[in-house]
């Protein structure tokens, strides 16, 4: 039995679609950074409301070009003995692109870098002068540093690193081509360019971090406001559950007891009342399930009845005991309407809560301020007015730690009842809260109120 000689061991091949190595990936990032600007060609301060600030970048780059073009021509012609035409062409190629630094620094760098390398090769053909710097004359070196600074302030880190590496490579190749003429100019640009790029990149990253921080603060503030609104709506919904549940319970009791209270009902009427009672009980069950969702945090409902306008007097008296001089004006017509049950429970509860929130805001933000609360009824509306004067004492610790939910809760309650809310500061430093809540038409019609009644 013959066996074939063993062949070479097959080498493992990378799977198709395998990710490139880290070095290759970095090279691709550097190449992409050198060929693609990371930001649109919009100059700094373009969104500034100040016209002078918007024009500042253009004024700076114009001044740089106006200074470096004639200085470069003079240095090349006098110190390096370059002909006038060649010196002018090199100066334009090295300094004129500075005008692009305001909006296209990467493109300006490519032009300046190419012109600087060509200028170094041109100077290489001139007689050697021990008193001059090669390969980068002083105007060329300083102008190149301005280009690097603009790149550091605008471009991303891969672009900045790629520019520095290309600059170092060009300086190394020029040094190797004429080591006798290179007296440290290439190394000087390498060091100074690295410092300038680091400074520019640090300023840019800090500016970007501050901008992201401001954006995050705006987003957080919007989320906080939305969360506050939802919390207030949930709290109001829990309170109104008791109001609606009371009415539904009354409907259920009346429908169940109607066949026993009303004689001579037909079978169809009894079935109709039974259907009404069943629907009311089902609605109550659905409301209890909804309330369990709203109280998913484990909180338990209040066992005390919901407050109303009949307890505003107690609320104002409790506020006075805290040191706030407050007075209440409750119209006689409002008292009678509350006693007769003519004020809807939702309006009654909302009016009480609005007065409560307004007084709490006065305690927090204007301690010691004289406050007046008035509740009147006319033209089919219940009007609640809370006015306070300027603060008479130092700010309360609650002013800094308050949740800021007061006005949000007022707006939601007013929107729920179809009323209107008007709040704002007063000329004397105080604050005003005015609320109009709709009332149902009176049953039966009553005479118009007299001024003494209001």
Short mmCIF file of C-alpha atoms in Angstrom, two decimals, residues 7-446:
data_model
loop_
_atom_site.label_atom_id
_atom_site.label_comp_id
_atom_site.label_asym_id
_atom_site.label_seq_id
_atom_site.Cartn_x
_atom_site.Cartn_y
_atom_site.Cartn_z
CA UNK A 7 1.76 18.12 1.38
CA UNK A 8 2.34 21.48 2.98
CA UNK A 9 0.15 22.29 5.94
CA UNK A 10 -2.62 24.64 4.80
CA UNK A 11 -2.44 28.04 6.45
CA UNK A 12 -5.62 29.34 8.06
CA UNK A 13 -7.27 31.99 5.91
CA UNK A 14 -9.15 34.89 7.42
CA UNK A 15 -12.87 34.49 6.91
CA UNK A 16 -14.49 36.50 4.23
CA UNK A 17 -15.74 39.83 5.51
CA UNK A 18 -13.42 39.77 8.54
CA UNK A 19 -12.81 43.21 10.08
CA UNK A 20 -9.49 44.86 9.15
CA UNK A 21 -6.69 45.09 11.65
CA UNK A 22 -6.49 48.00 14.04
CA UNK A 23 -3.52 49.54 12.22
CA UNK A 24 -5.29 49.41 8.86
CA UNK A 25 -8.42 50.86 10.40
CA UNK A 26 -6.43 53.76 11.89
CA UNK A 27 -4.75 54.39 8.54
CA UNK A 28 -8.12 54.55 6.88
CA UNK A 29 -9.37 56.99 9.49
CA UNK A 30 -6.31 59.20 8.98
CA UNK A 31 -6.70 59.12 5.19
CA UNK A 32 -10.39 59.93 5.47
CA UNK A 33 -9.66 62.78 7.88
CA UNK A 34 -7.11 64.30 5.50
CA UNK A 35 -9.52 64.18 2.58
CA UNK A 36 -12.84 65.04 4.22
CA UNK A 37 -13.54 68.04 6.44
CA UNK A 38 -15.37 67.10 9.63
CA UNK A 39 -17.52 70.23 9.70
CA UNK A 40 -19.46 72.17 7.04
CA UNK A 41 -17.79 75.30 5.63
CA UNK A 42 -19.39 77.64 8.14
CA UNK A 43 -17.10 80.24 9.75
CA UNK A 44 -16.95 80.67 13.53
CA UNK A 45 -19.57 82.93 15.13
CA UNK A 46 -21.83 82.56 12.08
CA UNK A 47 -24.88 82.30 14.36
CA UNK A 48 -23.89 85.22 16.58
CA UNK A 49 -26.42 88.07 16.77
CA UNK A 50 -23.54 90.57 16.71
CA UNK A 51 -22.58 91.65 13.20
CA UNK A 52 -19.05 92.55 14.28
CA UNK A 53 -18.53 89.12 15.78
CA UNK A 54 -19.69 87.45 12.56
CA UNK A 55 -17.21 89.55 10.56
CA UNK A 56 -14.32 88.97 12.97
CA UNK A 57 -13.02 85.68 11.38
CA UNK A 58 -12.92 87.29 7.93
CA UNK A 59 -11.11 90.32 9.29
CA UNK A 60 -8.50 88.11 10.98
CA UNK A 61 -7.72 85.97 7.92
CA UNK A 62 -7.62 89.05 5.68
CA UNK A 63 -5.10 90.69 8.00
CA UNK A 64 -2.96 87.51 8.05
CA UNK A 65 -2.88 87.31 4.25
CA UNK A 66 -2.18 91.03 3.92
CA UNK A 67 0.80 90.72 6.28
CA UNK A 68 2.32 87.42 5.17
CA UNK A 69 2.23 87.89 1.39
CA UNK A 70 4.54 90.97 1.25
CA UNK A 71 6.70 89.73 4.14
CA UNK A 72 7.24 86.37 2.43
CA UNK A 73 8.16 88.06 -0.86
CA UNK A 74 10.67 90.31 0.87
CA UNK A 75 12.29 87.50 2.86
CA UNK A 76 12.58 85.18 -0.15
CA UNK A 77 13.98 87.90 -2.39
CA UNK A 78 16.40 89.52 0.07
CA UNK A 79 17.54 86.68 2.36
CA UNK A 80 17.23 83.69 0.03
CA UNK A 81 18.01 85.49 -3.26
CA UNK A 82 14.98 84.10 -5.07
CA UNK A 83 13.86 85.89 -8.23
CA UNK A 84 10.99 88.34 -7.96
CA UNK A 85 8.54 86.32 -10.03
CA UNK A 86 9.26 83.04 -8.26
CA UNK A 87 9.22 84.75 -4.86
CA UNK A 88 5.83 86.31 -5.64
CA UNK A 89 4.37 83.00 -6.81
CA UNK A 90 5.64 81.17 -3.72
CA UNK A 91 4.33 83.93 -1.42
CA UNK A 92 0.87 83.76 -2.99
CA UNK A 93 0.80 79.95 -2.73
CA UNK A 94 1.98 79.98 0.89
CA UNK A 95 0.06 82.99 2.28
CA UNK A 96 -3.00 83.62 0.08
CA UNK A 97 -4.75 80.37 1.25
CA UNK A 98 -4.82 81.91 4.73
CA UNK A 99 -8.00 83.62 3.50
CA UNK A 100 -9.66 80.17 3.56
CA UNK A 101 -8.95 79.49 7.23
CA UNK A 102 -12.29 80.93 8.33
CA UNK A 103 -14.37 78.30 6.54
CA UNK A 104 -12.13 75.70 4.78
CA UNK A 105 -8.95 75.20 6.83
CA UNK A 106 -8.32 71.64 5.59
CA UNK A 107 -8.32 72.71 1.94
CA UNK A 108 -6.12 75.68 2.86
CA UNK A 109 -3.66 73.30 4.54
CA UNK A 110 -3.31 71.18 1.41
CA UNK A 111 -2.45 74.25 -0.68
CA UNK A 112 -0.09 75.76 1.90
CA UNK A 113 1.62 72.42 2.56
CA UNK A 114 2.22 71.83 -1.15
CA UNK A 115 3.47 75.38 -1.65
CA UNK A 116 5.82 75.07 1.34
CA UNK A 117 7.33 71.83 0.05
CA UNK A 118 7.80 73.37 -3.43
CA UNK A 119 9.35 76.42 -1.82
CA UNK A 120 11.79 74.23 0.14
CA UNK A 121 12.83 72.50 -3.10
CA UNK A 122 13.27 75.88 -4.83
CA UNK A 123 15.46 77.12 -1.97
CA UNK A 124 17.48 73.93 -2.22
CA UNK A 125 18.65 75.11 -5.65
CA UNK A 126 19.88 78.44 -4.28
CA UNK A 127 23.42 78.98 -3.00
CA UNK A 128 23.83 77.90 0.60
CA UNK A 129 23.83 80.74 3.15
CA UNK A 130 24.73 79.71 6.71
CA UNK A 131 22.66 82.61 8.13
CA UNK A 132 19.26 81.42 6.86
CA UNK A 133 16.92 78.64 7.94
CA UNK A 134 16.03 75.75 5.65
CA UNK A 135 13.67 74.09 4.71
CA UNK A 136 11.11 76.45 6.27
CA UNK A 137 11.83 80.21 6.15
CA UNK A 138 10.47 82.18 9.14
CA UNK A 139 7.37 83.60 7.35
CA UNK A 140 6.58 80.14 5.99
CA UNK A 141 6.95 78.53 9.41
CA UNK A 142 4.80 81.12 11.21
CA UNK A 143 2.09 81.08 8.54
CA UNK A 144 2.02 77.28 8.67
CA UNK A 145 1.50 77.45 12.45
CA UNK A 146 -1.59 79.62 11.91
CA UNK A 147 -2.92 76.99 9.52
CA UNK A 148 -2.31 74.26 12.09
CA UNK A 149 -4.06 76.31 14.77
CA UNK A 150 -7.14 76.69 12.56
CA UNK A 151 -7.12 72.94 11.90
CA UNK A 152 -6.86 72.12 15.60
CA UNK A 153 -9.78 74.43 16.40
CA UNK A 154 -12.02 72.95 13.71
CA UNK A 155 -11.14 69.40 12.69
CA UNK A 156 -11.44 66.09 14.52
CA UNK A 157 -8.58 64.25 16.20
CA UNK A 158 -7.79 61.84 13.28
CA UNK A 159 -7.40 64.79 10.93
CA UNK A 160 -5.14 66.63 13.36
CA UNK A 161 -2.94 63.57 13.85
CA UNK A 162 -2.79 62.94 10.11
CA UNK A 163 -1.71 66.52 9.40
CA UNK A 164 1.04 66.32 12.02
CA UNK A 165 2.32 63.00 10.64
CA UNK A 166 2.37 64.29 7.06
CA UNK A 167 4.23 67.40 8.20
CA UNK A 168 6.77 65.28 10.07
CA UNK A 169 7.23 62.98 7.07
CA UNK A 170 7.82 65.91 4.71
CA UNK A 171 10.34 67.46 7.09
CA UNK A 172 12.17 64.14 7.47
CA UNK A 173 12.41 63.59 3.72
CA UNK A 174 13.71 67.12 3.14
CA UNK A 175 16.26 66.67 5.91
CA UNK A 176 17.47 63.40 4.42
CA UNK A 177 17.73 64.97 0.94
CA UNK A 178 20.11 67.68 2.16
CA UNK A 179 21.30 66.99 5.71
CA UNK A 180 24.09 69.54 5.39
CA UNK A 181 21.63 72.40 4.84
CA UNK A 182 19.07 71.32 7.41
CA UNK A 183 19.92 73.02 10.67
CA UNK A 184 16.91 72.01 12.78
CA UNK A 185 14.20 73.94 10.94
CA UNK A 186 12.22 70.78 10.20
CA UNK A 187 12.41 69.70 13.85
CA UNK A 188 11.39 73.18 15.00
CA UNK A 189 8.23 73.09 12.88
CA UNK A 190 7.50 69.55 14.08
CA UNK A 191 7.66 70.55 17.75
CA UNK A 192 5.88 73.90 17.44
CA UNK A 193 3.26 72.38 15.14
CA UNK A 194 2.53 69.62 17.63
CA UNK A 195 2.11 72.15 20.44
CA UNK A 196 -0.20 74.34 18.37
CA UNK A 197 -2.30 71.38 17.27
CA UNK A 198 -2.65 70.14 20.85
CA UNK A 199 -3.71 73.58 22.06
CA UNK A 200 -6.24 74.00 19.25
CA UNK A 201 -7.64 70.50 19.72
CA UNK A 202 -7.96 71.04 23.49
CA UNK A 203 -9.87 74.29 22.98
CA UNK A 204 -12.12 72.66 20.39
CA UNK A 205 -12.89 69.61 22.53
CA UNK A 206 -13.64 71.82 25.52
CA UNK A 207 -15.98 73.94 23.39
CA UNK A 208 -17.69 70.81 22.06
CA UNK A 209 -18.07 69.45 25.59
CA UNK A 210 -19.67 72.69 26.76
CA UNK A 211 -22.01 72.70 23.78
CA UNK A 212 -23.05 69.10 24.47
CA UNK A 213 -23.53 69.98 28.13
CA UNK A 214 -25.84 72.86 27.22
CA UNK A 215 -27.78 70.61 24.84
CA UNK A 216 -28.11 67.96 27.54
CA UNK A 217 -29.29 70.57 30.04
CA UNK A 218 -31.95 71.73 27.58
CA UNK A 219 -33.05 68.13 27.02
CA UNK A 220 -33.06 67.46 30.77
CA UNK A 221 -35.10 70.59 31.41
CA UNK A 222 -37.65 69.56 28.79
CA UNK A 223 -37.84 66.06 30.24
CA UNK A 224 -38.19 67.48 33.75
CA UNK A 225 -41.02 69.75 32.62
CA UNK A 226 -42.75 66.84 30.91
CA UNK A 227 -42.32 64.65 33.99
CA UNK A 228 -43.70 67.42 36.19
CA UNK A 229 -46.71 67.76 33.91
CA UNK A 230 -47.39 64.04 33.98
CA UNK A 231 -47.06 63.94 37.76
CA UNK A 232 -49.56 66.77 38.12
CA UNK A 233 -51.99 65.12 35.72
CA UNK A 234 -51.72 61.86 37.63
CA UNK A 235 -52.33 63.60 40.94
CA UNK A 236 -55.34 65.45 39.54
CA UNK A 237 -56.70 62.23 38.03
CA UNK A 238 -56.45 60.48 41.41
CA UNK A 239 -58.34 63.31 43.07
CA UNK A 240 -61.05 63.44 40.42
CA UNK A 241 -61.53 59.69 40.68
CA UNK A 242 -63.30 60.20 43.99
CA UNK A 243 -65.57 62.85 42.47
CA UNK A 244 -66.58 60.70 39.50
CA UNK A 245 -66.87 57.55 41.62
CA UNK A 246 -69.33 59.32 43.90
CA UNK A 247 -71.63 60.18 41.00
CA UNK A 248 -71.36 56.69 39.55
CA UNK A 249 -72.21 55.17 42.93
CA UNK A 250 -75.29 57.38 43.18
CA UNK A 251 -76.40 56.25 39.71
CA UNK A 252 -75.94 52.62 40.69
CA UNK A 253 -77.94 52.98 43.92
CA UNK A 254 -80.74 54.88 42.19
CA UNK A 255 -80.96 52.37 39.36
CA UNK A 256 -80.98 49.38 41.75
CA UNK A 257 -83.60 50.90 44.07
CA UNK A 258 -85.89 52.31 41.35
CA UNK A 259 -88.05 49.12 41.06
CA UNK A 260 -88.72 49.31 44.81
CA UNK A 261 -89.25 53.06 45.02
CA UNK A 262 -91.42 53.51 41.93
CA UNK A 263 -94.62 51.49 41.75
CA UNK A 264 -96.13 50.12 38.60
CA UNK A 265 -92.95 49.72 36.55
CA UNK A 266 -93.22 47.49 33.51
CA UNK A 267 -90.86 44.61 32.89
CA UNK A 268 -89.10 46.62 30.17
CA UNK A 269 -88.48 49.52 32.59
CA UNK A 270 -87.18 47.14 35.27
CA UNK A 271 -84.80 45.59 32.72
CA UNK A 272 -83.67 49.06 31.65
CA UNK A 273 -82.89 50.07 35.24
CA UNK A 274 -81.04 46.79 35.77
CA UNK A 275 -78.98 47.47 32.64
CA UNK A 276 -78.17 51.00 33.89
CA UNK A 277 -77.07 49.64 37.27
CA UNK A 278 -74.91 46.95 35.63
CA UNK A 279 -73.26 49.53 33.36
CA UNK A 280 -72.57 51.84 36.29
CA UNK A 281 -71.03 49.01 38.34
CA UNK A 282 -68.85 48.01 35.36
CA UNK A 283 -67.73 51.62 34.96
CA UNK A 284 -66.85 51.77 38.65
CA UNK A 285 -64.79 48.59 38.31
CA UNK A 286 -62.93 50.03 35.31
CA UNK A 287 -62.22 53.23 37.24
CA UNK A 288 -60.81 51.27 40.16
CA UNK A 289 -58.49 49.39 37.81
CA UNK A 290 -57.39 52.70 36.27
CA UNK A 291 -56.75 54.10 39.72
CA UNK A 292 -54.62 51.08 40.60
CA UNK A 293 -52.44 51.91 37.56
CA UNK A 294 -52.11 55.53 38.63
CA UNK A 295 -51.11 54.34 42.09
CA UNK A 296 -48.66 51.75 40.84
CA UNK A 297 -45.97 53.24 43.10
CA UNK A 298 -47.66 51.58 46.08
CA UNK A 299 -49.20 54.75 47.47
CA UNK A 300 -52.55 54.45 49.16
CA UNK A 301 -55.50 56.68 48.55
CA UNK A 302 -56.63 59.35 50.97
CA UNK A 303 -59.48 58.28 53.24
CA UNK A 304 -60.63 61.84 54.00
CA UNK A 305 -63.15 63.48 51.65
CA UNK A 306 -61.81 65.84 49.00
CA UNK A 307 -61.63 69.48 50.14
CA UNK A 308 -63.58 72.31 48.54
CA UNK A 309 -64.41 75.99 48.90
CA UNK A 310 -66.03 75.31 52.26
CA UNK A 311 -62.50 74.73 53.64
CA UNK A 312 -60.81 77.77 52.10
CA UNK A 313 -61.32 79.70 55.34
CA UNK A 314 -59.43 77.01 57.28
CA UNK A 315 -56.69 77.04 54.65
CA UNK A 316 -56.18 80.81 54.93
CA UNK A 317 -56.19 80.64 58.74
CA UNK A 318 -53.53 77.92 58.68
CA UNK A 319 -51.44 80.09 56.35
CA UNK A 320 -51.75 83.06 58.71
CA UNK A 321 -50.45 80.89 61.56
CA UNK A 322 -47.26 80.32 59.55
CA UNK A 323 -46.54 84.07 59.66
CA UNK A 324 -48.03 85.15 56.33
CA UNK A 325 -50.51 88.05 56.64
CA UNK A 326 -53.39 86.83 54.50
CA UNK A 327 -57.06 87.76 54.32
CA UNK A 328 -59.99 86.07 52.61
CA UNK A 329 -63.02 87.55 50.85
CA UNK A 330 -65.58 84.83 50.10
CA UNK A 331 -68.76 86.14 48.46
CA UNK A 332 -72.03 85.27 50.13
CA UNK A 333 -73.40 83.94 46.86
CA UNK A 334 -70.48 81.54 46.64
CA UNK A 335 -71.13 80.30 50.20
CA UNK A 336 -74.78 79.67 49.38
CA UNK A 337 -73.95 77.90 46.11
CA UNK A 338 -71.50 75.61 47.91
CA UNK A 339 -74.00 74.84 50.64
CA UNK A 340 -76.72 74.03 48.09
CA UNK A 341 -74.34 71.87 46.05
CA UNK A 342 -74.61 74.06 42.95
CA UNK A 343 -70.84 74.16 42.39
CA UNK A 344 -69.62 71.07 40.49
CA UNK A 345 -67.27 68.98 42.55
CA UNK A 346 -64.50 69.24 39.95
CA UNK A 347 -64.71 73.06 40.04
CA UNK A 348 -65.00 73.06 43.82
CA UNK A 349 -61.89 70.90 44.22
CA UNK A 350 -59.92 72.80 41.56
CA UNK A 351 -60.66 76.17 43.18
CA UNK A 352 -59.47 74.92 46.57
CA UNK A 353 -56.28 73.40 45.13
CA UNK A 354 -55.49 76.58 43.16
CA UNK A 355 -55.79 78.71 46.30
CA UNK A 356 -53.63 76.17 48.15
CA UNK A 357 -50.92 76.23 45.46
CA UNK A 358 -50.97 80.04 45.24
CA UNK A 359 -50.56 80.46 49.01
CA UNK A 360 -47.77 77.87 49.04
CA UNK A 361 -45.95 79.81 46.32
CA UNK A 362 -46.25 83.01 48.36
CA UNK A 363 -44.77 81.28 51.39
CA UNK A 364 -41.87 79.96 49.32
CA UNK A 365 -41.06 82.94 47.15
CA UNK A 366 -42.40 86.01 49.01
CA UNK A 367 -42.23 85.37 52.75
CA UNK A 368 -44.07 87.93 54.83
CA UNK A 369 -45.89 89.44 51.84
CA UNK A 370 -49.40 90.71 52.49
CA UNK A 371 -51.78 88.45 50.56
CA UNK A 372 -55.42 88.81 49.61
CA UNK A 373 -57.65 85.92 48.49
CA UNK A 374 -61.04 86.61 46.96
CA UNK A 375 -63.62 84.20 45.55
CA UNK A 376 -66.63 85.60 43.69
CA UNK A 377 -69.29 84.32 41.29
CA UNK A 378 -70.88 86.24 38.46
CA UNK A 379 -71.77 85.86 34.79
CA UNK A 380 -71.74 82.07 35.08
CA UNK A 381 -68.11 81.91 36.28
CA UNK A 382 -66.36 81.36 39.57
CA UNK A 383 -63.49 83.85 39.90
CA UNK A 384 -60.55 83.11 42.21
CA UNK A 385 -58.03 85.92 42.74
CA UNK A 386 -54.86 85.63 44.84
CA UNK A 387 -52.71 88.77 45.00
CA UNK A 388 -49.60 89.21 47.13
CA UNK A 389 -47.27 92.15 47.63
CA UNK A 390 -43.46 92.14 47.63
CA UNK A 391 -41.54 89.95 50.05
CA UNK A 392 -40.98 91.43 53.49
CA UNK A 393 -38.28 89.05 54.72
CA UNK A 394 -35.36 86.90 53.59
CA UNK A 395 -36.00 84.12 51.13
CA UNK A 396 -37.23 80.84 52.49
CA UNK A 397 -35.14 77.67 52.05
CA UNK A 398 -38.15 76.24 50.25
CA UNK A 399 -37.64 78.80 47.52
CA UNK A 400 -34.50 77.07 46.33
CA UNK A 401 -35.72 73.54 46.91
CA UNK A 402 -39.29 73.86 45.63
CA UNK A 403 -40.44 71.61 42.86
CA UNK A 404 -41.91 74.38 40.76
CA UNK A 405 -45.12 72.37 40.18
CA UNK A 406 -47.53 75.10 41.37
CA UNK A 407 -48.26 76.90 38.11
CA UNK A 408 -48.16 73.62 36.18
CA UNK A 409 -50.84 72.15 38.43
CA UNK A 410 -52.95 75.30 38.16
CA UNK A 411 -52.85 75.23 34.37
CA UNK A 412 -53.85 71.57 34.26
CA UNK A 413 -56.78 72.06 36.63
CA UNK A 414 -58.00 75.10 34.73
CA UNK A 415 -57.67 73.25 31.40
CA UNK A 416 -59.57 70.30 32.85
CA UNK A 417 -62.56 72.42 33.88
CA UNK A 418 -62.54 74.61 30.74
CA UNK A 419 -61.58 77.81 32.56
CA UNK A 420 -58.86 80.42 32.11
CA UNK A 421 -55.73 81.27 34.08
CA UNK A 422 -53.90 84.61 34.19
CA UNK A 423 -50.70 84.95 36.20
CA UNK A 424 -47.93 87.52 36.26
CA UNK A 425 -45.87 89.94 38.34
CA UNK A 426 -47.22 93.27 39.59
CA UNK A 427 -45.50 96.67 39.24
CA UNK A 428 -44.81 96.85 43.00
CA UNK A 429 -42.94 93.53 43.00
CA UNK A 430 -45.87 91.33 43.95
CA UNK A 431 -47.61 88.57 42.02
CA UNK A 432 -51.15 87.88 40.84
CA UNK A 433 -53.05 84.67 40.14
CA UNK A 434 -56.49 85.09 38.53
CA UNK A 435 -58.65 82.08 37.62
CA UNK A 436 -62.10 81.88 35.98
CA UNK A 437 -63.90 78.56 36.24
CA UNK A 438 -67.25 77.96 34.50
CA UNK A 439 -70.37 77.27 36.55
CA UNK A 440 -73.51 75.49 35.33
CA UNK A 441 -76.71 77.54 34.99
CA UNK A 442 -78.60 77.90 38.25
CA UNK A 443 -81.62 75.64 38.94
CA UNK A 444 -84.08 77.32 39.45
CA UNK A 445 -83.17 80.81 38.17
CA UNK A 446 -82.47 83.20 40.98
#
